XYZ file of C-alpha atoms in Angstrom:
427
model
C -27.933 -10.721 11.050
C -26.524 -7.116 11.586
C -27.009 -4.339 9.336
C -23.301 -4.250 7.565
C -23.390 -8.418 7.695
C -26.451 -7.278 5.705
C -24.921 -5.199 3.408
C -22.141 -7.664 2.913
C -24.069 -10.640 1.699
C -26.381 -8.951 -0.313
C -22.168 -7.447 -2.278
C -20.930 -10.812 -2.114
C -24.442 -10.953 -4.310
C -23.507 -8.268 -6.823
C -19.957 -8.916 -7.571
C -20.120 -11.226 -9.939
C -22.220 -8.295 -11.616
C -19.715 -5.969 -10.875
C -16.904 -8.404 -12.054
C -18.380 -9.552 -15.655
C -18.707 -4.804 -16.026
C -16.812 -3.747 -19.324
C -13.661 -2.080 -19.203
C -15.136 1.077 -20.658
C -18.321 1.286 -17.823
C -15.687 1.145 -15.366
C -14.190 4.443 -17.456
C -16.496 5.925 -17.627
C -17.767 5.442 -14.126
C -14.202 6.955 -12.838
C -14.481 9.834 -15.508
C -17.948 10.572 -14.664
C -16.181 10.585 -10.662
C -13.323 13.327 -11.998
C -15.835 15.100 -13.012
C -18.527 14.608 -10.148
C -16.078 16.117 -7.981
C -14.795 19.266 -9.208
C -18.460 20.288 -9.863
C -19.050 19.644 -6.459
C -15.739 20.744 -4.659
C -17.544 23.909 -2.755
C -19.307 21.311 -0.798
C -16.711 18.599 -0.055
C -14.747 21.559 1.309
C -17.260 23.138 3.521
C -17.342 19.169 4.741
C -13.821 19.407 5.102
C -13.289 22.346 6.984
C -15.747 20.876 9.860
C -13.175 18.031 10.648
C -10.208 20.499 10.838
C -12.146 23.014 13.086
C -12.621 19.846 15.205
C -9.253 18.729 14.707
C -7.949 21.550 15.910
C -10.904 22.641 19.346
C -9.072 18.273 19.759
C -5.806 19.195 20.124
C -5.022 17.154 16.738
C -1.095 17.351 16.188
C -0.369 20.140 12.628
C 1.158 16.475 11.394
C -1.873 14.819 11.372
C -3.958 17.612 10.728
C -1.890 18.232 7.424
C -3.209 15.418 6.339
C -7.324 15.258 6.939
C -6.872 18.374 5.231
C -8.863 18.394 1.617
C -8.416 21.226 -0.143
C -8.474 22.883 -4.314
C -4.500 21.118 -4.716
C -5.447 18.203 -2.862
C -8.798 17.168 -5.252
C -6.194 18.915 -7.789
C -4.108 15.514 -7.073
C -7.369 13.061 -7.273
C -8.315 14.158 -9.714
C -4.626 13.422 -11.696
C -4.780 9.904 -10.390
C -8.284 8.941 -11.890
C -7.519 10.410 -15.707
C -3.891 8.383 -14.727
C -6.121 5.300 -13.902
C -8.355 5.902 -16.544
C -5.688 5.574 -19.291
C -3.632 1.956 -17.357
C -5.200 -0.930 -19.493
C -7.421 -3.519 -18.176
C -6.146 -5.329 -15.091
C -9.720 -7.616 -15.287
C -10.206 -10.711 -18.296
C -5.877 -11.011 -18.566
C -4.982 -14.465 -20.282
C -2.462 -15.928 -17.920
C -1.819 -19.079 -19.105
C -3.449 -21.056 -22.698
C -2.601 -24.900 -22.799
C -4.143 -27.397 -25.185
C -3.928 -30.872 -22.099
C -5.078 -33.134 -25.219
C -7.471 -32.104 -28.694
C -9.710 -30.123 -28.043
C -9.236 -29.833 -24.504
C -7.773 -26.754 -23.672
C -6.825 -24.572 -20.451
C -6.798 -21.000 -19.504
C -5.605 -19.090 -16.398
C -7.738 -15.845 -16.595
C -7.463 -12.598 -14.584
C -10.965 -11.756 -12.199
C -11.711 -9.351 -9.675
C -11.508 -10.545 -5.914
C -15.309 -9.481 -5.627
C -16.222 -8.038 -2.234
C -12.598 -5.622 -0.066
C -12.882 -4.867 3.154
C -10.307 -1.704 3.569
C -9.900 0.681 7.132
C -8.208 3.339 6.520
C -6.896 5.859 8.193
C -8.355 9.691 8.072
C -6.847 10.778 5.038
C -9.905 11.962 2.327
C -7.674 11.941 -0.545
C -7.079 7.791 0.708
C -11.415 7.304 0.191
C -11.166 8.836 -3.401
C -7.951 6.947 -4.144
C -9.040 3.152 -2.715
C -12.392 2.708 -4.020
C -11.670 4.425 -7.880
C -8.749 1.792 -7.887
C -11.709 -1.167 -5.799
C -13.881 0.020 -9.221
C -11.071 0.090 -11.737
C -10.872 -3.843 -11.006
C -14.467 -4.784 -11.067
C -13.957 -5.121 -7.103
C -17.912 -4.146 -4.634
C -15.678 -1.972 -0.908
C -16.944 -1.907 1.979
C -14.760 2.398 3.274
C -13.918 2.470 6.673
C -11.678 6.201 6.537
C -11.155 7.788 10.240
C -13.211 9.435 12.353
C -11.176 12.680 12.568
C -12.609 13.010 8.374
C -16.017 11.793 8.657
C -17.467 15.226 7.365
C -15.554 14.911 4.597
C -15.130 10.873 4.082
C -19.467 10.897 3.736
C -19.438 14.100 1.733
C -16.808 12.243 -0.312
C -18.591 8.801 -0.635
C -22.002 10.482 -1.762
C -20.502 11.914 -5.190
C -18.225 9.132 -6.025
C -21.521 6.501 -5.243
C -23.752 8.696 -6.867
C -21.520 8.886 -10.366
C -20.477 5.259 -10.414
C -24.189 4.317 -10.263
C -25.074 7.068 -13.088
C -22.475 5.165 -15.037
C -23.967 2.006 -14.639
C -22.275 -0.124 -12.579
C -24.159 -1.964 -9.824
C -25.763 -0.317 -5.775
C -23.894 -2.149 -4.134
C -20.376 -1.410 -5.663
C -19.621 0.169 -3.052
C -20.773 0.986 0.657
C -19.566 3.385 3.730
C -19.158 2.195 7.110
C -19.591 5.095 8.899
C -19.509 4.352 12.986
C -16.711 2.685 14.460
C -18.445 0.169 16.283
C -19.643 -1.334 12.695
C -15.866 -2.546 12.540
C -16.252 -5.497 14.563
C -19.256 -6.136 12.748
C -17.403 -5.789 9.301
C -14.748 -8.133 10.827
C -17.516 -10.729 11.217
C -18.692 -11.079 7.343
C -15.688 -14.195 6.743
C -19.126 -15.613 4.476
C -19.155 -12.608 2.646
C -15.753 -9.929 1.859
C -13.150 -12.146 0.284
C -9.931 -9.868 1.786
C -9.444 -6.822 4.783
C -6.480 -4.318 3.897
C -6.197 -2.512 7.254
C -4.198 0.708 7.187
C -3.501 3.019 10.644
C -1.618 2.362 13.419
C 0.467 -1.240 14.470
C -1.460 -1.781 16.907
C -5.157 -1.401 15.162
C -4.063 -3.476 12.464
C -2.697 -6.438 14.618
C -6.433 -5.866 15.813
C -7.791 -6.272 13.140
C -5.078 -9.265 12.487
C -6.169 -11.196 15.861
C -9.897 -11.127 16.031
C -11.244 -11.947 11.963
C -10.950 -14.896 9.540
C -11.131 -12.467 6.562
C -7.408 -12.892 5.293
C -5.456 -9.319 5.717
C -3.170 -7.910 3.675
C -1.390 -5.360 5.020
C 1.474 -4.087 7.354
C 1.499 -3.933 10.937
C 4.672 -1.848 10.604
C 6.612 1.145 8.800
C 10.413 0.464 10.054
C 12.010 1.274 7.621
C 16.251 1.650 6.871
C 18.424 4.173 4.926
C 22.172 2.154 4.668
C 24.485 4.381 3.803
C 28.181 2.522 2.674
C 31.701 3.685 2.637
C 31.413 4.201 -1.357
C 28.664 6.575 -1.195
C 28.888 9.375 -2.696
C 27.905 12.254 -0.038
C 26.219 14.754 -1.434
C 23.878 11.602 -2.984
C 23.585 10.565 1.125
C 22.540 14.000 2.792
C 19.733 14.378 -0.302
C 18.598 10.183 0.123
C 18.489 10.695 3.675
C 16.523 13.932 4.830
C 14.793 13.125 2.083
C 13.781 9.806 3.644
C 12.918 11.271 7.159
C 11.489 14.321 6.626
C 9.843 14.609 3.215
C 6.824 13.505 5.109
C 7.131 12.217 8.833
C 4.242 10.252 9.189
C 4.222 7.802 6.568
C 4.858 4.255 6.547
C 7.952 5.032 4.166
C 9.653 7.839 5.909
C 13.020 6.223 7.528
C 13.832 5.288 10.805
C 16.451 4.196 11.246
C 20.208 5.292 9.486
C 23.349 2.520 9.347
C 26.729 4.111 8.578
C 29.289 1.960 7.580
C 31.582 2.078 9.552
C 35.131 2.293 7.500
C 33.689 5.733 6.579
C 32.473 7.077 9.314
C 34.964 10.302 10.278
C 33.962 11.012 6.728
C 30.112 10.232 7.024
C 27.811 10.503 10.714
C 28.288 14.873 11.187
C 27.222 15.752 8.103
C 24.787 13.341 7.461
C 24.355 13.831 11.643
C 24.013 18.114 10.891
C 21.470 17.526 8.019
C 18.839 15.575 10.173
C 19.016 18.404 12.712
C 19.336 20.797 10.280
C 16.033 20.044 9.170
C 15.060 19.845 13.071
C 15.055 15.873 13.457
C 16.255 14.298 16.629
C 19.126 11.851 15.631
C 18.932 8.773 18.693
C 22.614 7.667 18.101
C 25.214 5.238 19.609
C 28.143 5.911 21.822
C 29.894 5.410 18.160
C 28.413 7.207 17.042
C 28.088 10.222 19.464
C 31.610 10.237 19.622
C 31.957 11.681 16.496
C 28.077 13.542 16.238
C 26.238 15.953 18.991
C 23.057 13.555 19.517
C 20.883 11.687 21.853
C 21.835 8.218 23.475
C 19.947 5.205 21.650
C 18.803 2.570 22.991
C 18.372 -0.602 22.065
C 14.266 0.137 22.148
C 15.144 2.478 19.098
C 15.827 -0.342 16.339
C 12.360 -1.721 16.527
C 10.584 1.454 17.397
C 8.252 3.146 14.537
C 8.100 7.271 15.328
C 5.910 9.130 12.702
C 8.061 12.345 13.776
C 10.988 13.955 13.610
C 13.670 11.370 15.785
C 15.401 8.201 13.940
C 17.732 6.566 15.108
C 21.606 6.215 13.858
C 24.033 2.913 14.151
C 27.336 1.874 12.999
C 28.202 -0.918 11.015
C 30.803 -2.973 9.874
C 30.358 -3.322 6.215
C 26.892 -4.216 4.245
C 26.558 -8.274 5.590
C 25.563 -6.315 9.280
C 23.329 -3.490 7.718
C 21.630 -6.497 6.352
C 21.608 -8.814 9.229
C 20.633 -5.643 11.273
C 17.576 -4.568 8.873
C 16.381 -8.393 8.381
C 16.045 -8.676 12.359
C 14.371 -5.483 13.275
C 13.271 -3.802 9.710
C 9.415 -4.632 8.860
C 10.116 -5.605 5.732
C 8.574 -2.753 4.156
C 11.343 -0.483 2.092
C 14.775 -0.042 3.510
C 17.316 1.069 0.905
C 21.430 1.246 0.527
C 23.604 4.554 -0.618
C 26.865 3.648 -2.818
C 28.815 3.970 -5.655
C 29.789 -0.006 -5.741
C 26.930 -2.487 -7.851
C 28.494 -4.839 -6.287
C 27.914 -4.004 -2.753
C 24.257 -2.973 -4.052
C 23.302 -5.827 -5.684
C 24.127 -8.003 -2.777
C 22.217 -5.841 0.170
C 19.366 -5.605 -2.972
C 19.104 -9.492 -3.296
C 19.306 -10.488 0.608
C 17.636 -7.449 1.706
C 14.270 -9.600 2.174
C 11.864 -6.208 1.819
C 8.725 -5.556 -0.567
C 10.643 -2.236 -1.403
C 14.449 -2.363 -1.760
C 16.292 0.738 -3.731
C 19.550 1.916 -4.417
C 21.045 5.343 -4.518
C 16.535 7.015 -3.883
C 14.482 8.242 -1.014
C 12.342 5.089 0.637
C 9.530 7.686 0.156
C 9.166 6.472 -3.596
C 7.198 3.301 -2.439
C 3.825 5.004 -3.524
C 1.340 2.750 -6.211
C 1.041 6.494 -7.347
C 5.072 6.593 -7.993
C 4.895 3.465 -8.914
C 2.448 4.140 -12.422
C -0.048 2.318 -10.358
C -2.989 4.697 -10.563
C -2.294 5.402 -6.485
C -2.789 2.359 -4.006
C -4.861 0.881 -2.003
C -2.124 0.181 1.284
C 1.456 -1.332 1.256
C 1.185 -5.192 1.716
C 5.218 -6.753 3.707
C 3.154 -10.091 3.014
C 5.180 -12.686 0.699
C 1.118 -14.412 -0.470
C -0.625 -12.694 -3.383
C 0.249 -9.174 -3.288
C 3.540 -7.309 -2.105
C 4.757 -3.556 -1.891
C 2.358 -0.849 -2.958
C -0.718 -2.554 -4.145
C -2.479 -1.371 -7.161
C -4.463 -2.700 -9.716
C -3.142 -5.518 -10.104
C -2.765 -6.511 -6.226
C -6.397 -6.705 -6.402
C -7.256 -8.899 -8.920
C -6.565 -12.902 -8.675
C -7.348 -15.369 -11.673
C -9.412 -18.554 -12.140
C -9.241 -21.942 -14.301
C -11.127 -22.148 -16.716
C -10.991 -25.506 -18.884
C -12.873 -26.060 -21.948
C -13.020 -29.316 -24.367
C -15.474 -31.793 -25.966
C -17.368 -34.778 -23.904
C -14.194 -35.321 -22.006
C -14.022 -37.527 -18.874
C -11.436 -37.826 -16.894
C -12.123 -42.541 -16.705
C -10.625 -42.341 -20.380
C -6.862 -40.428 -19.226
C -7.134 -42.753 -16.119
C -7.909 -46.262 -18.196
C -4.782 -44.891 -20.967
C -7.578 -44.642 -23.875
C -6.890 -41.328 -23.329
C -3.993 -38.880 -22.858
C -2.493 -35.625 -21.859
C -0.070 -33.425 -24.318
C 0.843 -30.635 -22.689
C 1.116 -28.530 -25.109
C 1.358 -24.116 -24.043
C -0.059 -21.811 -27.066
C 0.844 -18.527 -28.216
């Protein structure tokens, strides 16, 4: 048995103990982590400096280097996030159903932690803090593997977080950090110990995880998000929304990659939208119809299925909301898609028929985020329709169990007709 397999097996044994910890202990652990991060700031920043130097020497793109940085601003953000997380209600032990099946025979459905969660995430130090604290608040044990570009920062953060959690009374096996890339394959083989995997990263990486494990996987492989600007759109709103959705932070899964414009208003909308994007340094790739109205690069069929994660966007004209819906459902990744329109009926049709985890009217796709939803950050965004969908916060990290209380009840009595069910929901 590999080291990771042994660790995961021990975590599996400790996970019921972790699940049984009180909200007071879990919140005390979060408060301790927050204080420990603040008091260890200098050591964490020094570790991050090593990662930044290494990244620059390796020629890592500036947009990616920005994600690697963990400074006073990032520390303040994660500490504020922890404080928000402490204030959120306990997701564990909620009564979701209470039903009397017969006199003296009562059924309850109660929320409980998933157990052992493996999270493999991109090189972003603040993600380690968010993921670990979300798992702890929801009563889960977690195996964490961050991107190698922030190895020094991740190690420093993990040591601080784990020590504070254990000091507050959580089990020693509540968290474990995988450091070596080759250990990922070992983690993928732990299907008897790890209950759920959440991979975050490139399309190719997430597909690799999905194809090489028997552990259930939650997440998304692509972030091909759309903004559709309708004939009844307010142009000023559209300009702000489209520019924000594309440029506010390009290297993320909820940034817009395709802009669809209603052909009925193309003469009014295309030129200013394209110019606004180009003024922000965006390379616009348009169809022949778009290029007839604005100077931009030609688009190809491949563009509609591309997640750029850069200052590039594809633009296409469509015949109204129905063609926009069809295009999004055919080429999107079911992540987050937005319509800009003042027509409530058109918006309702779009939001009903677009098959995505997040569907927005008159706002940027960049709002698809656990922190912005008030979830206390997120472990990732799921495009699955099973268990959790969209930004996965505390409620996405719990499942449920049934508890049945009887008084000598046996099925034979019901099979023979001696007794019968009456199914009465309790207040």
